[in-house]
Short mmCIF file of N, CA and C in Angstrom, two decimals:
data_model
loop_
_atom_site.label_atom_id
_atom_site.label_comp_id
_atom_site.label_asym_id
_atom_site.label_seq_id
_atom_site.Cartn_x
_atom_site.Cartn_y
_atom_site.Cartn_z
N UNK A 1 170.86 50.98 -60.99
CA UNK A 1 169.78 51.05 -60.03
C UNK A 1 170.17 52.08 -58.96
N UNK A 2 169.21 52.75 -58.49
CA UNK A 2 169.78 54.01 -57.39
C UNK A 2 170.15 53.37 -56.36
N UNK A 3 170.51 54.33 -55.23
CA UNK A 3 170.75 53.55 -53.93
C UNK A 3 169.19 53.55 -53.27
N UNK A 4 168.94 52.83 -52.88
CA UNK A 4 167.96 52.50 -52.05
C UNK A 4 166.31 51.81 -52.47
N UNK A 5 166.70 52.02 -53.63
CA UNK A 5 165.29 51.34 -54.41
C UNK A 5 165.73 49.66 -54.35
N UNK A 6 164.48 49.27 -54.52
CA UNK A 6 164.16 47.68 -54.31
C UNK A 6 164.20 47.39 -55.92
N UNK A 7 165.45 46.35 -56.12
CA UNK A 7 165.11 46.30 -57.55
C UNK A 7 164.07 44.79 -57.96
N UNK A 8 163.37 44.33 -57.40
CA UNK A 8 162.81 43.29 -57.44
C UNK A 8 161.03 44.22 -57.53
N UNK A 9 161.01 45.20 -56.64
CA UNK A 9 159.83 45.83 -57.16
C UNK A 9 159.67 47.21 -57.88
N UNK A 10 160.98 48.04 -57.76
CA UNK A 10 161.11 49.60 -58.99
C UNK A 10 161.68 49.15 -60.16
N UNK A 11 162.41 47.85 -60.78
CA UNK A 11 163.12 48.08 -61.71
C UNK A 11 162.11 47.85 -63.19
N UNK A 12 162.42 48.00 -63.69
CA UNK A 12 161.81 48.37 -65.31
C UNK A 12 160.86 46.34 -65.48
N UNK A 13 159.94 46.47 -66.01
CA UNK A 13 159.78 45.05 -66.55
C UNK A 13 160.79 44.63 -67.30
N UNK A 14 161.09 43.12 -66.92
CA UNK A 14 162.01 42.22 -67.86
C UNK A 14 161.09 41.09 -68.19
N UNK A 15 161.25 40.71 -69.47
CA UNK A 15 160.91 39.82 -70.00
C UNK A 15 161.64 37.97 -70.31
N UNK A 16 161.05 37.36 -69.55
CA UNK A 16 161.87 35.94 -69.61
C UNK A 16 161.42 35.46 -70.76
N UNK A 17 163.03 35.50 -71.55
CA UNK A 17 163.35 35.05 -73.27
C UNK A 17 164.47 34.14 -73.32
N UNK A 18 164.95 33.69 -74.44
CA UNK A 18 165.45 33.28 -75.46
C UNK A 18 166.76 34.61 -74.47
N UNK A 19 168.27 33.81 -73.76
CA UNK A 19 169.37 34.39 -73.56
C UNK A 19 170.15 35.58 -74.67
N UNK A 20 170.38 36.63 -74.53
CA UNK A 20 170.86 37.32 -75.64
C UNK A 20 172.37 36.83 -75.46
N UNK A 21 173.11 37.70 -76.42
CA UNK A 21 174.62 36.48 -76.61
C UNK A 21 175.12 36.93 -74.94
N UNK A 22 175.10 38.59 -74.22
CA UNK A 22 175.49 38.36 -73.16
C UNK A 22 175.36 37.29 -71.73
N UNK A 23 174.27 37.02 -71.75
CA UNK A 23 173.16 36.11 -70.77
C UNK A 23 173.65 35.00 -71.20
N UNK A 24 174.02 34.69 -72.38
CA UNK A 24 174.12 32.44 -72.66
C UNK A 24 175.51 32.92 -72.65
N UNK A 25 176.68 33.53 -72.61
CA UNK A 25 178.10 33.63 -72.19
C UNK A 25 177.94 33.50 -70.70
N UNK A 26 177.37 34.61 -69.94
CA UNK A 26 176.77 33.95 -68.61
C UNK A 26 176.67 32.65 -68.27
N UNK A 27 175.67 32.33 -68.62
CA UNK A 27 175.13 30.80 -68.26
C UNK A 27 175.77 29.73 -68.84
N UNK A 28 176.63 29.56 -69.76
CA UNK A 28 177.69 28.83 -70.22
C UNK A 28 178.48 28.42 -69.19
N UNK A 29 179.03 29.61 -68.72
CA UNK A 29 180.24 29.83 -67.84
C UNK A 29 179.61 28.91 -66.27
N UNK A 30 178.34 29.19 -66.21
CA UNK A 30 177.31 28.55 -64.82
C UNK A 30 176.65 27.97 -65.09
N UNK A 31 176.20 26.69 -65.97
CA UNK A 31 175.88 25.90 -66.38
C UNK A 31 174.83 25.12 -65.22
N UNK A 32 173.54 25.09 -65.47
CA UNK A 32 172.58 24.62 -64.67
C UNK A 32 172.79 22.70 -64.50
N UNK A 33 172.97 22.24 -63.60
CA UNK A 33 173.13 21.03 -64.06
C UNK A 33 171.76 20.31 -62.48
N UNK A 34 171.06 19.68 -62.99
CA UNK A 34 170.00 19.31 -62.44
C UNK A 34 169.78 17.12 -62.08
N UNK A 35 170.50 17.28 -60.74
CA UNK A 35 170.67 15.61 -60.60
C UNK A 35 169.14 15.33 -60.54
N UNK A 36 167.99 14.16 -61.64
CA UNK A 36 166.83 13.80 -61.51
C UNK A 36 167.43 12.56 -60.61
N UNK A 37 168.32 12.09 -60.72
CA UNK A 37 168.34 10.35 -60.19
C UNK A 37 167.07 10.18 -59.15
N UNK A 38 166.87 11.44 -57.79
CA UNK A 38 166.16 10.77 -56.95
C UNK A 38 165.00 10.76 -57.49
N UNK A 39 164.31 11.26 -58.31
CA UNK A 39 163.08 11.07 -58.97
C UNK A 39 162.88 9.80 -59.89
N UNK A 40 163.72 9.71 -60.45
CA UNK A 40 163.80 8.62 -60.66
C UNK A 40 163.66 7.08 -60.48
N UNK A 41 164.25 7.23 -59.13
CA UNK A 41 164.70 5.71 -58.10
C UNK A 41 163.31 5.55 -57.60
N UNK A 42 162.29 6.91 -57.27
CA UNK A 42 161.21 6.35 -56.88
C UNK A 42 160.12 5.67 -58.02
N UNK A 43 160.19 6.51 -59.31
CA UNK A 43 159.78 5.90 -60.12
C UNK A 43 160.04 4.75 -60.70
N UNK A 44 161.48 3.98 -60.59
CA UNK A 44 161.80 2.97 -60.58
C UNK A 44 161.17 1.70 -59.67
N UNK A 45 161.57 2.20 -58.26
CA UNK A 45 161.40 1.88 -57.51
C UNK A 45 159.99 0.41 -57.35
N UNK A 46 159.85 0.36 -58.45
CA UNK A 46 158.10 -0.52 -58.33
C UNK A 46 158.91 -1.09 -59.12
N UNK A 47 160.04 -1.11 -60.22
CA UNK A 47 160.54 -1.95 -60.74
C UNK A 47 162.00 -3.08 -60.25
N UNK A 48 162.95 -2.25 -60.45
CA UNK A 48 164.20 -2.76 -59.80
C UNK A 48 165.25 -1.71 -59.97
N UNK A 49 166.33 -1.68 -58.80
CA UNK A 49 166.85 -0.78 -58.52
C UNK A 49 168.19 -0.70 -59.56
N UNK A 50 168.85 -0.06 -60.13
CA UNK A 50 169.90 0.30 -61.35
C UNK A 50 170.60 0.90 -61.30
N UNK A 51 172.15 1.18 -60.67
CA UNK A 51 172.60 2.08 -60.84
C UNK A 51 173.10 2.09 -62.36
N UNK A 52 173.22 3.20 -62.62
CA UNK A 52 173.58 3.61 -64.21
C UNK A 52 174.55 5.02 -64.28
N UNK A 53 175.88 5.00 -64.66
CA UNK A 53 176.27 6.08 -64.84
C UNK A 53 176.53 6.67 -65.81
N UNK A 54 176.49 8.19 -65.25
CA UNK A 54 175.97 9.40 -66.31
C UNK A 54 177.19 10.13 -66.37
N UNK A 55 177.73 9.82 -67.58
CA UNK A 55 179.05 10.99 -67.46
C UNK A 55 178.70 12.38 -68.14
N UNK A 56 177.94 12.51 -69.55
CA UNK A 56 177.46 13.66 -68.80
C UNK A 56 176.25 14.17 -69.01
N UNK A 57 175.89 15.46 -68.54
CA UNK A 57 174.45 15.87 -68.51
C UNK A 57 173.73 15.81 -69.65
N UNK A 58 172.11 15.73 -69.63
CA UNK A 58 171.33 15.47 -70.84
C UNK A 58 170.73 16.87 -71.15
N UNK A 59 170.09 17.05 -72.38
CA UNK A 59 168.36 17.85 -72.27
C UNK A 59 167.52 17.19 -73.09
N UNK A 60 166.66 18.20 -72.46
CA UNK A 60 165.28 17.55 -73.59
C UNK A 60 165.60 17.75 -74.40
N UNK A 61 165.13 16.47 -75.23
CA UNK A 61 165.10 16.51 -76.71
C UNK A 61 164.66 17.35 -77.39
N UNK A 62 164.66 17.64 -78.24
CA UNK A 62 163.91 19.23 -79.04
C UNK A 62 162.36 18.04 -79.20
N UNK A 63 162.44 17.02 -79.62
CA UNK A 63 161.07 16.05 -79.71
C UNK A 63 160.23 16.02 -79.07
N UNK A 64 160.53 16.18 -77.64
CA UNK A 64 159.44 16.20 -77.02
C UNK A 64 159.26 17.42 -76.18
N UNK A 65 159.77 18.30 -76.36
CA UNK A 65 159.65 20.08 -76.01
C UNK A 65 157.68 19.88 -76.53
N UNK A 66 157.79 19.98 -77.62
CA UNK A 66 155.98 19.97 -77.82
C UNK A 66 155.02 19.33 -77.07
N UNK A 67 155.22 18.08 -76.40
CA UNK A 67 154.85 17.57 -75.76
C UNK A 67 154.73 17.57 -74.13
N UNK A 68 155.29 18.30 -73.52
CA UNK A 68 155.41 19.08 -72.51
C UNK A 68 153.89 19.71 -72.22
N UNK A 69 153.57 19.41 -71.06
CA UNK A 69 152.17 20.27 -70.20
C UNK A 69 152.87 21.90 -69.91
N UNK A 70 152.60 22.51 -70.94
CA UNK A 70 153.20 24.09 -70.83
C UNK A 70 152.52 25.36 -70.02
N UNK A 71 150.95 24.76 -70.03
CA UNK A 71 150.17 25.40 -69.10
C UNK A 71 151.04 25.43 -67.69
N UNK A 72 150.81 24.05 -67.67
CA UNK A 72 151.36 23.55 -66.06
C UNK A 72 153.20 24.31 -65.68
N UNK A 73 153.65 23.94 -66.56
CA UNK A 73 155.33 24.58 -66.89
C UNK A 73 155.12 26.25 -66.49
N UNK A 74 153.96 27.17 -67.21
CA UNK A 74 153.29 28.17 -67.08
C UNK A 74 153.15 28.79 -65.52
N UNK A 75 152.28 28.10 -65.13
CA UNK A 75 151.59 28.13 -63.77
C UNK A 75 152.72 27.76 -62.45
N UNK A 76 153.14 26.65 -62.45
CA UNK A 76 154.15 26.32 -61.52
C UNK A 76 155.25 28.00 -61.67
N UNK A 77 155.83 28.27 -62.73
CA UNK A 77 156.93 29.49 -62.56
C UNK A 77 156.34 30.40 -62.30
N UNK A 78 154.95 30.72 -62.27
CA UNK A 78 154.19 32.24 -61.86
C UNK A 78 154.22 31.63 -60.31
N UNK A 79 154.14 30.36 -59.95
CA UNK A 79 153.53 30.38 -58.33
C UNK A 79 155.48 30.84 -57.70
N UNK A 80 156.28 30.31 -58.42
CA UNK A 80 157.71 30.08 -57.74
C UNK A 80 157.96 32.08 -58.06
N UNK A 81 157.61 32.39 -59.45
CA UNK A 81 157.89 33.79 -59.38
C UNK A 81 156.89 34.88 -58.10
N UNK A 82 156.12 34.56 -57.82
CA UNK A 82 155.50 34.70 -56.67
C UNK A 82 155.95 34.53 -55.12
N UNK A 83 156.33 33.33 -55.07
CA UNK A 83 157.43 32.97 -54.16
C UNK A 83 158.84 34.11 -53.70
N UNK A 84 159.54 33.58 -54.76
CA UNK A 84 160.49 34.98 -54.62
C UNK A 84 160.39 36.22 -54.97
N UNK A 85 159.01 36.70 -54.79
CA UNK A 85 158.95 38.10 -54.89
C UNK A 85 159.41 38.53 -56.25
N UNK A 86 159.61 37.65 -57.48
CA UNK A 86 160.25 38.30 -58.77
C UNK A 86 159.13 39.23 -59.36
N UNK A 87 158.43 40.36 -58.74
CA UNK A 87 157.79 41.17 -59.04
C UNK A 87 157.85 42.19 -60.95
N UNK A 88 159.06 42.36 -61.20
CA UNK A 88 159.58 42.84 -62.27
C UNK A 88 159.54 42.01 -63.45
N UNK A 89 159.29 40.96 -62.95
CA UNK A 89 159.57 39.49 -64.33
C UNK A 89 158.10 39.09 -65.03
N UNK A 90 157.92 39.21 -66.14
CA UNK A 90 156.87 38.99 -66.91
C UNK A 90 157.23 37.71 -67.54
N UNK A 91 156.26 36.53 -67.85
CA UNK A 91 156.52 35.24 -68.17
C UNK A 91 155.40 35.16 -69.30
N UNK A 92 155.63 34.73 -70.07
CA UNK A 92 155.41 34.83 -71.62
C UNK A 92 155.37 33.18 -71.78
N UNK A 93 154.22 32.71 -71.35
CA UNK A 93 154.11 30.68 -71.92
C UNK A 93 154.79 30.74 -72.99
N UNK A 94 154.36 31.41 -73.95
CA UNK A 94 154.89 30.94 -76.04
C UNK A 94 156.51 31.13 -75.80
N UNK A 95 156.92 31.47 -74.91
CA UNK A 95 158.17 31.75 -74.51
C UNK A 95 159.19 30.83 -74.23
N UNK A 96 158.53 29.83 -73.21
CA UNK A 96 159.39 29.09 -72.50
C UNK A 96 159.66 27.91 -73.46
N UNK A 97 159.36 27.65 -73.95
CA UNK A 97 160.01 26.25 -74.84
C UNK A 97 161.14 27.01 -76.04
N UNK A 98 161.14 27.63 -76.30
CA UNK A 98 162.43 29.01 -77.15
C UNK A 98 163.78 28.62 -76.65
N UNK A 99 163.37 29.00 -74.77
CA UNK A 99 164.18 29.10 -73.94
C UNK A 99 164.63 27.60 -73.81
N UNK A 100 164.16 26.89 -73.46
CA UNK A 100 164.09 24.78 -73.43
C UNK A 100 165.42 24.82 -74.00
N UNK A 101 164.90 25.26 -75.78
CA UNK A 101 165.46 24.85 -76.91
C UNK A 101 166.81 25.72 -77.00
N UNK A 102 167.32 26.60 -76.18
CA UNK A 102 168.47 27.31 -76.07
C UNK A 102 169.68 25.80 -75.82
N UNK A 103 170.41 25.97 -76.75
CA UNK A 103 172.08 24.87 -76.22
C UNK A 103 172.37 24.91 -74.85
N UNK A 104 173.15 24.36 -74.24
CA UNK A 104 174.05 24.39 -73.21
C UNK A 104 173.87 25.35 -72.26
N UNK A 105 172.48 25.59 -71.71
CA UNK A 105 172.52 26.44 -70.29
C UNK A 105 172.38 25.25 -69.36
N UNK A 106 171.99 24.44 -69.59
CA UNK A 106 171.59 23.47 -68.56
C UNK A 106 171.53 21.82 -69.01
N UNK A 107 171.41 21.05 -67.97
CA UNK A 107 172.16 19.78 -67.65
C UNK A 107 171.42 18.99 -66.94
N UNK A 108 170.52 18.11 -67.23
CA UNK A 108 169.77 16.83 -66.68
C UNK A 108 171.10 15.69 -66.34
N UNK A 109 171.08 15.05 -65.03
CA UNK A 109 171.70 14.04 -64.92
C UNK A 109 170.75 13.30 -64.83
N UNK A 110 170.63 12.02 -65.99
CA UNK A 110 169.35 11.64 -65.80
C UNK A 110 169.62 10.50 -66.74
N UNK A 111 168.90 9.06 -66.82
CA UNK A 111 169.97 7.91 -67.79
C UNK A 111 169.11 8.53 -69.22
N UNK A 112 169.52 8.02 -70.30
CA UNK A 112 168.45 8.14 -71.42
C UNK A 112 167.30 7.79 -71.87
N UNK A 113 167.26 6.74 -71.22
CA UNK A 113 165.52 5.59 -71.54
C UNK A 113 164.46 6.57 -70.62
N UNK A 114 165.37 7.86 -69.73
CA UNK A 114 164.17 8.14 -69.15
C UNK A 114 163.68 9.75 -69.55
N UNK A 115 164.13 9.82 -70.94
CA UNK A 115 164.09 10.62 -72.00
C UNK A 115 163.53 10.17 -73.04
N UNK A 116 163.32 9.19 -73.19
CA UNK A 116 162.29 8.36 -74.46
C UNK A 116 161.17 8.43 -74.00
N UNK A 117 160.40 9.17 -74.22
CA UNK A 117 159.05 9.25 -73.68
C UNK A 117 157.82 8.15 -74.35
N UNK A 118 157.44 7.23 -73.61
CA UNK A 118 156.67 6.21 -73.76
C UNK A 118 155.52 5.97 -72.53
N UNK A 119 154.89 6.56 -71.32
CA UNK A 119 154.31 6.84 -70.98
C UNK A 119 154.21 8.24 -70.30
N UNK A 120 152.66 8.12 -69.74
CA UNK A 120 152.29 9.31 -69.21
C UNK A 120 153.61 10.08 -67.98
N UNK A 121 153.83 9.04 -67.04
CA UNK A 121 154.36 9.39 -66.12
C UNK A 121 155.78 9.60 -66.38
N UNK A 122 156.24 9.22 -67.00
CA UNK A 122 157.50 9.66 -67.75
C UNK A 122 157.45 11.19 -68.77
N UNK A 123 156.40 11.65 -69.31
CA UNK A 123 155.90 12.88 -70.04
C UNK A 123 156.15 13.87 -68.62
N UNK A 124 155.25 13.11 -67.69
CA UNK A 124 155.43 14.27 -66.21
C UNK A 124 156.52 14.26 -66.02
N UNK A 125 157.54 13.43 -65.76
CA UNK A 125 158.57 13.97 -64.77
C UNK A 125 159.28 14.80 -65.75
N UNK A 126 158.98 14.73 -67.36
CA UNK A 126 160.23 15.28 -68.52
C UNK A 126 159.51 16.86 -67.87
N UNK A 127 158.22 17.06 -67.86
CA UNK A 127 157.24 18.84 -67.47
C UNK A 127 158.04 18.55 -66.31
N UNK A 128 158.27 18.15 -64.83
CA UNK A 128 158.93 18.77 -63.90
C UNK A 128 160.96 19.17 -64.17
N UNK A 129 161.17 18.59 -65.50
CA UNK A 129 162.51 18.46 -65.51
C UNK A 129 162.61 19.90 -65.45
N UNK A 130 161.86 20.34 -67.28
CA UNK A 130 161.61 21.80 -67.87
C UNK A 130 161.19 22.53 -66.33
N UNK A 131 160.64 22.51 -65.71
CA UNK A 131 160.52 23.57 -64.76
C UNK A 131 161.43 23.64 -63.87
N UNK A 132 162.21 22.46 -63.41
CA UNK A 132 163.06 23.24 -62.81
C UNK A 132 164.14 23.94 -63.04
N UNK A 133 164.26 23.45 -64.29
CA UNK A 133 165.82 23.94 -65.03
C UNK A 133 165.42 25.64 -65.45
N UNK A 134 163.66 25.89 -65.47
CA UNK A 134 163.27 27.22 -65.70
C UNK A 134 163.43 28.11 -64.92
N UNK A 135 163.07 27.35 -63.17
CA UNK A 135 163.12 28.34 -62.30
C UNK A 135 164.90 28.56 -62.23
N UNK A 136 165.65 27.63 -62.31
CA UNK A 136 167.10 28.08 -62.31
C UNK A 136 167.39 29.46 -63.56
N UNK A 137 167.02 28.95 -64.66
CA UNK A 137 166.74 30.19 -65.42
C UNK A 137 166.50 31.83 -65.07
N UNK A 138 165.30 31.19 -64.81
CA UNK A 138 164.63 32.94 -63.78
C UNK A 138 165.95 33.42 -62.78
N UNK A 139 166.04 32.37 -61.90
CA UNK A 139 167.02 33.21 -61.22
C UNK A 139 168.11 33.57 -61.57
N UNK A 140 169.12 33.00 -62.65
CA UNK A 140 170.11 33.54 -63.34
C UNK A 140 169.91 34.69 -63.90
N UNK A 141 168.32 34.84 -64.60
CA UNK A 141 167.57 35.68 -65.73
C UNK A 141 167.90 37.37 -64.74
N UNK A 142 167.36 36.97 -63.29
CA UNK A 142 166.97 38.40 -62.34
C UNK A 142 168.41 38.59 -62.38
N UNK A 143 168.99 37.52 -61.83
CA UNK A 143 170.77 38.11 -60.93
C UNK A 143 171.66 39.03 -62.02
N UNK A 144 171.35 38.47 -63.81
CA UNK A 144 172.40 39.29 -64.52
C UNK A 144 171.78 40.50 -64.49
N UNK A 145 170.44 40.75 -64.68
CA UNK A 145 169.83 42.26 -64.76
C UNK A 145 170.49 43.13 -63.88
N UNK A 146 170.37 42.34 -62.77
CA UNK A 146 170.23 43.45 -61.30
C UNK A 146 171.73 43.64 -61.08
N UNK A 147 172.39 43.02 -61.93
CA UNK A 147 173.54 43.22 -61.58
C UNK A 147 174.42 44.01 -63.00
N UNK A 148 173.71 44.34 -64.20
CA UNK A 148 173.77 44.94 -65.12
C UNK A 148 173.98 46.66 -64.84
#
């Protein structure tokens, strides 16, 4: 990148994909790990309180990747890519579940029953899991470019 150009608005379009082997050696090494518990406790919370420990991190199941509100998964990362100005970053919906389904970039602390998807509101919080572990994505996605 030259000196003085903005690489968030001159640099070339990048496309948010599926990690090439450089990018998942990356993210291996920085491993996204995402505590749900407090989402959880409120959703609990109408039931009874549990501690449960998690030694270690989860993901979505490849099972219910299809099942995921992807529009919404869609829309939420254009408003957050908006947010941070990720001007250069093109987001590709048919895309993001590829990415889901990538091994070991990332890490739900989260018990398992709340990965068995058996109602609605449990389907939602699995769509807010996927997004946030996406927007961590994105930003790993910009930092190796710009730093390429």
């Amino acid at each position: 990148m030259k000196n003085g150009a903005n690489f968030k608005q001159q640099a070339a379009r990048l496309i948010l994909d599926k990690p090439d082997r450089g990018f998942l050696r990356y993210l291996l090494k920085s491993k996204t790990v995402i505590d749900c518990r407090s989402k959880i406790q409120t959703i609990d919370s109408t039931y009874s309180f549990k501690i449960e420990s998690m030694p270690e991190p989860r993901t979505l199941p490849a099972d219910i990747l299809p099942l995921l509100d992807v529009q919404r998964i869609f829309e939420e990362l254009q408003e957050y890519k908006s947010e941070k100005r990720y001007f250069n970053i093109s987001i590709v919906k048919d895309k993001l579940l590829d990415i889901l389904r990538e091994d070991g970039w990332y890490g739900l602390l989260i018990p398992q029953n709340h990965l068995e998807i058996n109602s609605i509101a449990k389907l939602e919080a699995a769509t807010d899991y996927a997004v946030m572990a996406l927007k961590s994505y994105m930003d790993k996605f910009l930092s190796m470019k710009k730093s390429a």
